[in-house]
């Protein structure tokens, strides 16, 4: 599929002015745009060439995002439309992804404290998608981004729902698990997908969580499969033990992976169990959600051409943390759960979809 190339200054829908290209994938291109009537209003514009069958990847992605509109900490759809040669969506403009942020750190890696908190935010975002009946099927650092400024810059958002698939079916007012297919095409990124994907098995909720753990390992210690073919990666994933894979990671992550291994395609994951283990790791490390992330205090401006100035909220957090590097034990519940709903235990207990 050919990519759509929009020139700087082009006006879309008589409202959105193209500023610059932010990135492109196999099917779509993303631009930063501003409102013609108020240049202070920024947004992201994702454009995809019209497909012959009129059911492109972007259409599916917009459908999923619209179903997520009632969910907190999700991308908002501003406007979506189809033109003769392309389809597009104007949506929330977010910040850099986790791989970009990792490269900005001097050590090109994240500490356990930062990565564990990423895990909680990622778990929350994945659960929001699962609660509307979809699995993502491409959880990876490049699809996990932070907000642009203020409080939103401390939230991890999940993006790119082009590979999402419904695992739940609604019939006559009831919801049930969609029947799994016996053999499927591979969907996802080989580095982060679960072993079931290599075996060409249907992906369920467990597979998104499996990928999340791989993401945490990659960000903190690095995954061992690099520069090899997909088949060999699948073999490595089958043979390596959790203890070896996560030898340099918090032991709580090993417990999470062992739990995920017990799940089937139909299983509803115990999100609260996973959340509790991630919180246990935070407590053991004496980390609070209000503490700066590594990219906020260990920033290498030479590693990225897209440098940014910390927001006032972030700058204040950095200043305060420099004065309290020896963090006292977390006993105050308010201090620990200081960024609801992402960190509120109740959010991980509820079963909105019912299966």
XYZ file of C-alpha atoms in Angstrom:
355
model
C 0.000 0.000 0.000
C 1.396 3.428 -1.011
C 1.885 5.973 1.760
C 0.246 9.389 1.584
C 2.720 12.279 1.581
C 1.243 15.600 2.724
C 3.210 18.803 2.259
C 3.829 21.250 5.083
C 1.085 23.872 5.206
C -1.573 21.694 3.573
C -4.992 22.297 5.131
C -7.180 19.290 5.919
C -10.950 19.691 6.256
C -10.551 23.495 6.182
C -9.274 23.328 9.769
C -6.081 21.350 10.307
C -2.756 22.660 9.003
C 0.096 20.185 8.501
C 3.217 21.155 10.477
C 5.576 18.210 10.054
C 5.777 14.465 9.581
C 6.194 12.603 12.864
C 6.607 9.093 11.511
C 5.343 6.438 9.171
C 4.584 2.738 9.171
C 3.757 0.135 6.575
C 0.235 1.475 6.037
C -0.039 5.007 7.404
C 1.784 8.276 7.985
C 1.447 10.468 11.075
C 1.746 14.263 11.062
C 1.618 16.981 13.661
C -1.056 19.544 12.800
C -2.492 22.707 14.318
C -5.911 24.332 14.230
C -6.172 26.960 11.485
C -8.249 29.193 13.764
C -6.111 28.691 16.872
C -2.472 27.662 16.230
C -2.069 26.840 19.918
C -4.303 23.794 19.445
C -2.152 20.852 18.328
C -3.211 17.386 17.227
C -1.943 14.306 15.436
C -3.137 13.440 11.932
C -2.884 9.825 10.774
C -3.384 9.249 7.044
C -3.817 6.001 5.117
C -4.267 5.436 1.384
C -7.724 4.142 0.441
C -7.745 0.376 0.009
C -9.652 -1.361 -2.776
C -12.100 -3.050 -0.418
C -12.734 0.168 1.540
C -11.839 -1.561 4.798
C -8.348 -0.333 5.589
C -6.343 -0.710 8.775
C -7.123 2.867 9.795
C -10.870 2.227 9.712
C -10.457 -0.586 12.220
C -8.212 1.568 14.391
C -10.725 4.416 14.456
C -13.506 1.986 15.377
C -11.477 0.747 18.356
C -10.500 4.245 19.489
C -14.125 5.381 19.383
C -15.118 2.461 21.594
C -12.392 3.536 24.005
C -13.637 7.130 24.252
C -15.428 6.433 27.527
C -12.223 5.036 29.023
C -9.676 7.114 30.908
C -6.118 7.677 29.694
C -6.887 6.780 26.085
C -6.355 8.557 22.769
C -9.261 10.832 21.812
C -10.642 10.959 18.280
C -11.226 14.559 17.216
C -12.423 13.903 13.675
C -12.220 11.121 11.097
C -13.192 11.082 7.432
C -12.572 9.504 4.042
C -11.477 11.225 0.867
C -11.177 9.952 -2.682
C -7.607 8.741 -2.276
C -7.083 8.498 1.459
C -8.673 8.157 4.894
C -7.547 10.090 7.945
C -8.128 10.653 11.622
C -7.328 13.691 13.755
C -6.576 12.618 17.301
C -4.766 13.443 20.523
C -1.163 14.535 20.016
C 1.048 12.583 22.397
C 4.737 12.559 23.259
C 7.650 10.217 22.469
C 7.465 6.446 22.769
C 9.366 4.343 25.281
C 12.158 3.347 22.903
C 12.815 6.991 22.104
C 12.831 7.828 25.801
C 15.208 4.958 26.577
C 17.666 6.208 23.972
C 17.600 9.631 25.618
C 18.875 8.172 28.888
C 22.636 8.132 29.292
C 22.663 4.431 30.158
C 20.229 3.593 27.315
C 18.261 1.555 29.823
C 15.676 2.109 32.541
C 16.018 1.358 36.228
C 13.747 -1.230 37.810
C 11.765 1.532 39.531
C 10.926 3.322 36.300
C 10.242 0.116 34.380
C 7.985 -1.310 37.080
C 5.825 1.820 36.983
C 5.701 1.551 33.202
C 4.365 -1.947 33.783
C 1.491 -0.662 35.924
C 0.546 2.020 33.408
C 0.817 -0.510 30.588
C -1.308 -3.024 32.482
C -4.006 -0.402 33.003
C -4.004 0.593 29.318
C -4.195 -3.031 28.176
C -7.040 -3.754 30.581
C -9.043 -0.824 29.161
C -8.790 -2.393 25.713
C -9.676 -5.856 27.007
C -12.753 -4.484 28.769
C -14.245 -3.385 25.435
C -13.667 -6.826 23.933
C -10.411 -6.375 21.999
C -6.854 -7.651 22.210
C -4.089 -5.400 20.884
C -1.762 -8.036 19.366
C 1.191 -5.656 18.992
C 2.278 -4.533 22.454
C 5.787 -3.074 22.151
C 7.758 -0.021 23.369
C 7.066 1.821 20.123
C 3.325 1.615 20.792
C 3.591 2.939 24.345
C 3.975 6.710 24.617
C 3.805 9.463 27.207
C 1.587 12.535 27.127
C 2.874 15.903 25.998
C 2.879 18.027 29.127
C 1.985 18.339 32.784
C 0.294 15.381 34.437
C -0.252 13.683 31.067
C 3.521 13.534 30.537
C 3.665 11.037 33.414
C 1.046 8.690 31.966
C 1.849 5.853 29.566
C -0.656 5.645 26.709
C -1.220 2.675 24.420
C -1.495 3.512 20.714
C -1.815 1.896 17.275
C -4.821 -0.411 17.228
C -4.402 -1.446 13.608
C -3.784 -5.084 14.565
C -6.454 -5.233 17.278
C -9.004 -8.036 17.087
C -12.240 -8.741 18.919
C -11.988 -11.668 21.296
C -15.539 -11.137 22.584
C -18.837 -11.451 20.711
C -22.157 -9.894 21.748
C -25.253 -11.934 20.866
C -28.812 -11.140 21.985
C -27.611 -9.080 24.905
C -25.030 -11.611 26.077
C -21.277 -11.626 25.640
C -19.147 -14.686 25.007
C -15.579 -15.504 24.050
C -15.082 -15.587 20.301
C -14.280 -19.072 19.058
C -10.573 -19.343 18.412
C -9.256 -20.295 15.008
C -7.068 -23.382 14.757
C -4.391 -21.752 12.617
C -3.804 -18.046 12.057
C -1.349 -15.756 10.328
C 1.311 -14.150 12.464
C 0.300 -10.774 13.869
C 2.604 -8.659 15.979
C 6.304 -7.941 16.401
C 8.552 -10.993 16.665
C 10.703 -9.443 19.381
C 7.788 -8.962 21.777
C 5.067 -11.426 20.775
C 4.245 -14.473 22.893
C 5.395 -18.010 21.972
C 1.812 -18.784 20.932
C 2.137 -16.265 18.105
C 5.186 -18.089 16.736
C 3.081 -21.266 16.817
C 0.423 -19.443 14.757
C -2.172 -19.777 17.514
C -5.059 -17.395 18.190
C -4.131 -14.538 20.508
C -6.114 -13.894 23.658
C -5.782 -11.513 26.558
C -2.874 -13.487 27.985
C -0.769 -12.779 24.912
C -0.968 -9.007 25.377
C 0.233 -9.470 28.962
C 3.007 -11.806 27.845
C 4.200 -9.087 25.469
C 4.043 -6.527 28.277
C 6.507 -8.559 30.346
C 8.824 -8.846 27.344
C 8.622 -5.054 27.023
C 9.640 -4.590 30.662
C 12.577 -6.969 30.273
C 13.723 -5.187 27.113
C 13.570 -1.757 28.729
C 15.381 -2.800 31.908
C 17.824 -5.570 30.986
C 17.393 -6.330 27.287
C 15.932 -9.356 25.530
C 18.470 -11.959 24.355
C 16.960 -12.607 20.920
C 18.431 -10.045 18.575
C 19.363 -10.162 14.915
C 18.016 -13.676 14.304
C 15.160 -15.091 12.248
C 11.595 -15.367 13.518
C 11.739 -19.160 13.735
C 14.878 -19.082 15.882
C 13.342 -16.442 18.151
C 10.360 -18.714 18.714
C 12.656 -21.591 19.645
C 14.553 -19.392 22.106
C 11.327 -18.265 23.758
C 10.242 -21.881 24.191
C 13.540 -23.030 25.678
C 14.628 -20.169 27.925
C 13.494 -20.249 31.537
C 11.944 -17.245 33.227
C 14.777 -17.246 35.768
C 17.426 -16.978 33.056
C 15.489 -14.476 30.952
C 14.891 -12.225 33.952
C 18.094 -12.880 35.890
C 18.731 -9.136 36.168
C 15.091 -8.179 36.725
C 12.921 -7.882 39.843
C 11.774 -11.305 41.114
C 8.171 -10.079 41.076
C 8.270 -10.051 37.275
C 9.202 -13.728 37.270
C 6.154 -14.460 39.414
C 3.975 -12.539 36.970
C 5.309 -14.471 33.990
C 4.784 -17.793 35.737
C 1.177 -16.786 36.375
C 0.641 -15.723 32.753
C 1.898 -19.137 31.636
C -1.080 -20.740 33.405
C -3.620 -18.819 31.306
C -5.405 -20.056 28.198
C -6.971 -18.258 25.240
C -10.308 -18.128 27.057
C -8.938 -17.115 30.475
C -9.761 -13.790 32.039
C -6.459 -12.625 33.548
C -6.331 -11.653 37.203
C -5.214 -8.078 36.560
C -5.280 -7.301 40.279
C -2.852 -10.155 40.975
C -0.414 -8.745 38.425
C -0.941 -5.226 39.754
C -0.269 -6.372 43.327
C 3.025 -7.948 42.307
C 4.115 -4.772 40.500
C 3.153 -2.713 43.546
C 5.103 -5.110 45.784
C 8.142 -4.427 43.627
C 7.635 -0.671 44.013
C 7.373 -0.963 47.778
C 10.483 -3.112 47.984
C 12.392 -0.540 45.925
C 10.944 2.355 47.980
C 9.560 3.958 44.824
C 6.519 6.239 44.598
C 4.534 7.159 41.494
C 5.439 10.799 42.069
C 9.164 10.080 41.733
C 10.677 11.215 38.406
C 11.136 8.724 35.620
C 14.673 8.037 34.421
C 14.207 10.186 31.317
C 13.344 13.142 33.560
C 16.516 13.058 35.669
C 19.000 11.061 33.598
C 18.580 12.917 30.339
C 21.161 12.914 27.525
C 20.270 15.796 25.206
C 22.817 14.664 22.615
C 21.026 11.358 22.062
C 17.981 12.866 20.373
C 17.342 15.659 17.923
C 13.817 15.984 19.283
C 14.826 17.380 22.660
C 12.207 18.847 24.920
C 12.188 21.033 27.985
C 10.727 19.422 31.094
C 7.258 20.698 31.901
C 6.739 22.747 35.089
C 5.172 19.709 36.759
C 8.116 17.515 35.798
C 10.687 20.145 36.721
C 9.132 20.512 40.162
C 9.186 16.748 40.669
C 12.851 16.618 39.671
C 13.758 19.403 42.071
C 11.948 17.782 44.959
C 13.436 14.370 44.293
C 17.003 15.665 44.267
C 16.392 16.712 47.857
C 15.077 13.303 48.903
C 17.064 10.676 47.049
C 16.995 8.585 50.198
C 13.251 7.971 49.996
C 11.645 6.869 53.212
C 9.500 3.762 53.317
C 6.109 4.135 51.653
C 3.419 3.910 54.303
C 0.978 6.596 53.229
C -1.607 5.164 50.811
C -2.117 8.603 49.260
C 1.590 8.826 48.457
C 1.582 5.474 46.701
C -1.666 5.834 44.761
C -1.085 9.404 43.666
C -2.030 9.110 40.002
C -5.509 7.562 39.781
C -7.140 5.931 37.942
C -4.040 4.251 36.541
C -2.736 3.354 39.978
C -6.000 2.843 41.854
C -6.305 -0.820 42.954
C -10.063 -0.795 42.314
C -9.437 -0.212 38.611
C -7.742 -3.614 38.391
C -10.453 -5.484 40.297
C -13.520 -4.508 38.267
C -14.818 -6.778 35.491
C -16.651 -4.463 33.115
C -17.082 -6.902 30.237
C -18.282 -9.777 32.404
C -16.084 -12.539 30.963
